[in-house]
Tab-separated table of C-alpha atoms in Angstrom:
chain	number	residue	atom	x	y	z
A	132	ALA	CA	52.273	-169.448	-23.963
A	133	GLN	CA	53.457	-171.048	-20.757
A	134	SER	CA	55.273	-174.325	-20.199
A	135	VAL	CA	56.749	-176.382	-17.373
A	136	THR	CA	59.769	-178.678	-17.433
A	137	GLN	CA	60.449	-181.216	-14.727
A	138	LEU	CA	64.009	-182.215	-15.291
A	139	ASP	CA	63.944	-185.613	-13.594
A	140	SER	CA	61.368	-188.266	-14.404
A	141	GLN	CA	62.517	-190.552	-11.556
A	142	VAL	CA	64.271	-189.739	-8.300
A	143	PRO	CA	65.253	-192.602	-5.972
A	144	VAL	CA	66.425	-191.587	-2.513
A	145	PHE	CA	67.072	-193.348	0.775
A	146	GLU	CA	64.842	-192.781	3.767
A	147	GLU	CA	65.836	-189.782	5.942
A	148	ALA	CA	67.960	-188.289	3.140
A	149	PRO	CA	67.192	-184.840	1.691
A	150	VAL	CA	65.579	-184.510	-1.709
A	151	GLU	CA	65.136	-181.818	-4.343
A	152	LEU	CA	62.717	-182.144	-7.256
A	153	ARG	CA	63.441	-179.652	-9.998
A	154	CYS	CA	60.947	-177.541	-11.920
A	155	ASN	CA	61.549	-174.820	-14.491
A	156	TYR	CA	58.872	-172.780	-16.189
A	157	SER	CA	58.524	-170.336	-19.025
A	158	SER	CA	56.027	-167.516	-19.226
A	159	SER	CA	56.097	-163.963	-20.457
A	160	VAL	CA	53.854	-162.632	-17.699
A	161	SER	CA	53.458	-162.931	-13.935
A	162	VAL	CA	53.074	-166.524	-12.821
A	163	TYR	CA	51.478	-168.533	-10.062
A	164	LEU	CA	53.179	-171.843	-9.290
A	165	PHE	CA	51.962	-175.042	-7.697
A	166	TRP	CA	53.258	-178.432	-6.632
A	167	TYR	CA	50.801	-181.323	-6.530
A	168	VAL	CA	51.365	-184.853	-5.208
A	169	GLN	CA	49.689	-187.994	-6.518
A	170	TYR	CA	49.776	-191.150	-4.431
A	171	PRO	CA	49.196	-194.455	-6.268
A	172	ASN	CA	45.696	-194.782	-7.698
A	173	GLN	CA	44.587	-191.453	-6.277
A	174	GLY	CA	43.855	-187.962	-7.533
A	175	LEU	CA	46.127	-184.957	-7.198
A	176	GLN	CA	46.522	-183.161	-3.887
A	177	LEU	CA	47.957	-179.668	-3.513
A	178	LEU	CA	51.306	-179.613	-1.673
A	179	LEU	CA	52.038	-175.900	-1.836
A	180	LYS	CA	51.584	-172.806	-3.958
A	181	TYR	CA	53.332	-169.540	-4.755
A	182	LEU	CA	51.023	-166.636	-5.510
A	183	SER	CA	53.037	-163.609	-4.368
A	184	GLY	CA	55.150	-162.340	-1.467
A	185	SER	CA	57.866	-164.443	0.155
A	186	THR	CA	59.723	-166.560	-2.363
A	187	LEU	CA	60.101	-169.439	0.125
A	188	VAL	CA	56.854	-171.318	0.396
A	189	LYS	CA	56.106	-173.992	2.972
A	190	GLY	CA	53.580	-176.722	2.306
A	191	ILE	CA	52.151	-179.846	3.842
A	192	ASN	CA	54.145	-182.890	4.963
A	193	GLY	CA	57.336	-180.856	5.545
A	194	PHE	CA	57.861	-179.840	1.907
A	195	GLU	CA	58.967	-176.378	0.828
A	196	ALA	CA	59.751	-174.690	-2.479
A	197	GLU	CA	61.586	-171.566	-3.531
A	198	PHE	CA	60.462	-169.298	-6.338
A	199	ASN	CA	63.436	-167.952	-8.273
A	200	LYS	CA	62.313	-165.468	-10.885
A	201	SER	CA	65.751	-164.897	-12.431
A	202	GLN	CA	66.250	-168.627	-12.982
A	203	THR	CA	62.544	-169.270	-13.718
A	204	SER	CA	62.591	-172.153	-11.264
A	205	PHE	CA	60.378	-173.488	-8.495
A	206	HIS	CA	62.262	-176.445	-7.002
A	207	LEU	CA	60.652	-178.610	-4.327
A	208	ARG	CA	62.684	-179.696	-1.301
A	209	LYS	CA	62.371	-181.789	1.817
A	210	PRO	CA	65.220	-182.139	4.350
A	211	SER	CA	64.397	-185.708	5.379
A	212	VAL	CA	62.078	-188.004	3.430
A	213	HIS	CA	59.947	-190.905	4.640
A	214	ILE	CA	58.778	-194.057	2.921
A	215	SER	CA	55.297	-192.506	2.835
A	216	ASP	CA	56.575	-189.710	0.563
A	217	THR	CA	56.829	-192.187	-2.312
A	218	ALA	CA	54.531	-190.703	-4.945
A	219	GLU	CA	54.488	-188.778	-8.205
A	220	TYR	CA	54.972	-185.029	-7.963
A	221	PHE	CA	53.729	-182.514	-10.500
A	222	CYS	CA	54.773	-178.920	-10.925
A	223	ALA	CA	52.165	-176.621	-12.512
A	224	VAL	CA	51.964	-173.005	-13.623
A	225	THR	CA	49.242	-170.562	-14.423
A	226	SER	CA	49.662	-166.929	-15.298
A	227	SER	CA	47.842	-163.666	-15.097
A	228	GLY	CA	47.486	-163.807	-18.866
A	229	SER	CA	45.786	-167.208	-18.950
A	230	ALA	CA	44.244	-167.758	-15.551
A	231	ARG	CA	41.988	-170.533	-16.779
A	232	GLN	CA	44.853	-172.676	-18.014
A	233	LEU	CA	46.892	-174.673	-15.516
A	234	THR	CA	49.855	-176.189	-17.347
A	235	PHE	CA	51.454	-179.269	-15.808
A	236	GLY	CA	54.922	-180.712	-16.056
A	237	SER	CA	55.369	-184.361	-16.984
A	238	GLY	CA	55.859	-185.412	-13.360
A	239	THR	CA	58.654	-186.784	-11.172
A	240	GLN	CA	58.326	-190.178	-9.539
A	241	LEU	CA	59.917	-190.010	-6.088
A	242	THR	CA	60.765	-193.410	-4.658
A	243	VAL	CA	61.986	-193.536	-1.068
A	244	LEU	CA	64.075	-196.609	-0.336
A	245	PRO	CA	64.453	-198.216	3.116
B	2	ASN	CA	32.047	-182.142	2.296
B	3	ALA	CA	32.971	-184.602	-0.466
B	4	GLY	CA	34.954	-182.139	-2.661
B	5	VAL	CA	35.088	-183.422	-6.253
B	6	THR	CA	33.520	-186.799	-7.010
B	7	GLN	CA	33.737	-188.834	-10.213
B	8	THR	CA	31.855	-191.852	-11.519
B	9	PRO	CA	32.642	-194.490	-12.530
B	10	LYS	CA	36.032	-195.342	-11.026
B	11	PHE	CA	36.818	-197.922	-13.714
B	12	GLN	CA	35.409	-198.634	-17.155
B	13	VAL	CA	36.251	-200.959	-20.032
B	14	LEU	CA	34.807	-200.159	-23.465
B	15	LYS	CA	35.044	-201.687	-26.891
B	16	THR	CA	36.102	-199.542	-29.826
B	17	GLY	CA	33.123	-197.549	-31.090
B	18	GLN	CA	31.114	-197.659	-27.885
B	19	SER	CA	30.036	-194.473	-26.169
B	20	MET	CA	29.980	-193.443	-22.546
B	21	THR	CA	29.688	-190.442	-20.237
B	22	LEU	CA	31.975	-189.702	-17.316
B	23	GLN	CA	30.272	-187.826	-14.516
B	24	CYS	CA	31.786	-185.207	-12.228
B	25	ALA	CA	30.282	-183.202	-9.376
B	26	GLN	CA	31.683	-180.693	-6.890
B	27	ASP	CA	30.194	-179.339	-3.690
B	28	MET	CA	32.550	-176.392	-3.155
B	29	ASN	CA	30.390	-173.890	-5.063
B	30	HIS	CA	33.199	-173.325	-7.575
B	31	ASN	CA	32.471	-171.567	-10.842
B	32	SER	CA	35.137	-173.282	-12.947
B	33	MET	CA	35.422	-176.966	-13.784
B	34	TYR	CA	37.899	-178.952	-15.892
B	35	TRP	CA	38.484	-182.319	-17.525
B	36	TYR	CA	42.024	-183.676	-17.913
B	37	ARG	CA	43.527	-186.879	-19.170
B	38	GLN	CA	46.690	-188.343	-17.680
B	39	ASP	CA	49.002	-190.519	-19.738
B	40	PRO	CA	52.398	-191.909	-18.652
B	41	GLY	CA	55.216	-189.401	-19.032
B	42	MET	CA	52.910	-186.635	-20.259
B	43	GLY	CA	51.524	-185.136	-17.090
B	44	LEU	CA	47.941	-183.902	-17.244
B	45	ARG	CA	46.516	-182.444	-20.423
B	46	LEU	CA	43.411	-180.293	-20.483
B	47	ILE	CA	40.550	-181.655	-22.580
B	48	TYR	CA	37.792	-179.100	-21.929
B	49	TYR	CA	36.948	-176.575	-19.276
B	50	SER	CA	33.958	-174.581	-18.156
B	51	ALA	CA	34.658	-171.144	-16.738
B	52	SER	CA	31.115	-170.803	-15.440
B	53	GLU	CA	27.701	-172.405	-15.719
B	54	GLY	CA	26.554	-172.303	-19.325
B	55	THR	CA	29.997	-171.942	-20.920
B	56	THR	CA	32.515	-174.493	-22.173
B	57	ASP	CA	35.820	-174.149	-24.006
B	58	LYS	CA	38.304	-176.459	-25.659
B	59	GLY	CA	41.590	-177.245	-24.015
B	60	GLU	CA	44.731	-178.793	-25.418
B	61	VAL	CA	43.288	-182.160	-26.548
B	62	PRO	CA	39.530	-181.860	-27.235
B	63	ASN	CA	39.206	-184.132	-30.301
B	64	GLY	CA	36.907	-187.098	-29.733
B	65	TYR	CA	35.228	-185.605	-26.665
B	66	ASN	CA	32.195	-183.504	-25.811
B	67	VAL	CA	31.226	-181.892	-22.524
B	68	SER	CA	28.118	-180.597	-20.806
B	69	ARG	CA	27.965	-178.213	-17.871
B	70	LEU	CA	24.670	-179.424	-16.522
B	71	ASN	CA	24.523	-176.916	-13.658
B	72	LYS	CA	27.000	-175.238	-11.329
B	73	ARG	CA	27.812	-178.551	-9.588
B	74	GLU	CA	28.063	-180.980	-12.486
B	75	PHE	CA	30.324	-181.261	-15.540
B	76	SER	CA	30.198	-184.390	-17.708
B	77	LEU	CA	32.569	-185.699	-20.365
B	78	ARG	CA	31.242	-187.802	-23.254
B	79	LEU	CA	33.076	-190.111	-25.600
B	80	GLU	CA	30.781	-190.622	-28.596
B	81	SER	CA	32.816	-193.345	-30.318
B	82	ALA	CA	35.638	-194.605	-28.133
B	83	ALA	CA	39.048	-195.361	-29.648
B	84	PRO	CA	42.041	-197.207	-28.127
B	85	SER	CA	43.939	-193.886	-28.083
B	86	GLN	CA	41.448	-192.697	-25.459
B	87	THR	CA	42.655	-195.292	-22.982
B	88	SER	CA	43.759	-193.090	-20.102
B	89	VAL	CA	43.022	-191.886	-16.594
B	90	TYR	CA	40.556	-189.015	-16.588
B	91	PHE	CA	40.477	-186.390	-13.863
B	92	CYS	CA	37.888	-183.767	-13.145
B	93	ALA	CA	38.839	-180.623	-11.240
B	94	SER	CA	37.185	-177.456	-10.001
B	95	SER	CA	38.414	-174.041	-8.915
B	96	GLU	CA	37.435	-170.560	-7.955
B	97	ILE	CA	39.803	-168.137	-9.607
B	98	GLY	CA	40.919	-165.549	-7.092
B	99	LEU	CA	41.083	-161.816	-7.524
B	100	ALA	CA	44.791	-162.103	-8.305
B	101	GLY	CA	44.050	-164.580	-11.066
B	102	ALA	CA	45.530	-167.590	-9.301
B	103	ASN	CA	43.844	-170.855	-10.231
B	104	GLU	CA	44.130	-173.420	-7.434
B	105	GLN	CA	42.371	-176.510	-8.658
B	106	PHE	CA	40.886	-179.339	-6.605
B	107	PHE	CA	40.882	-182.798	-8.176
B	108	GLY	CA	38.619	-185.794	-8.109
B	109	PRO	CA	39.916	-189.383	-7.639
B	110	GLY	CA	39.923	-190.183	-11.366
B	111	THR	CA	38.325	-192.641	-13.786
B	112	ARG	CA	40.501	-195.358	-15.329
B	113	LEU	CA	39.220	-196.016	-18.843
B	114	THR	CA	40.400	-198.835	-21.086
B	115	VAL	CA	39.266	-199.028	-24.716
B	116	LEU	CA	39.822	-202.396	-26.366
């Protein structure tokens, strides 16, 4: 079985400050990892994904994430946030053993303050 | 190219009423999914369809039925709605790659309230 833990349910940060949203996963087989963003009253949009290769993955809107197999983590980072980054962020995992099942974390609400 | 579309956007039901949520995708994906989103719980899989003609239960299937009408359309039915089914429902589709990765594309959601 696979699972995802997002350690922070809410992250407030001031505009232009850096931010890190934490995600840890558990799986006994090879994993594929995703970060999705959900703006208010909208569906989920893919930010970035790790399938294989380089452990540092760059996504849209200046976000990046690093896959760390030894720590089973896939933390999301942005060096300087904008008001428009205010949204809920979901980490998700699927694995080679259960490709049909995308398991989501409980989400992190990022609020960027002026 | 509309991606994944869902109807209706909002719905209010009384306990015991039935309704069908509609979903369609124009990306020629084989796999389609229904999720519910509740505060603090992320998204939970209700049912999925790996390909036309097949459906399987997800994590929380009780109280729901699905139909994969054709490759484009996947509907979710509540036969007798209960207040516990008040939620936001998302449909998604994907084409699972050769490596097994499952990048899913989501619709805008249906906000359902059961009184």
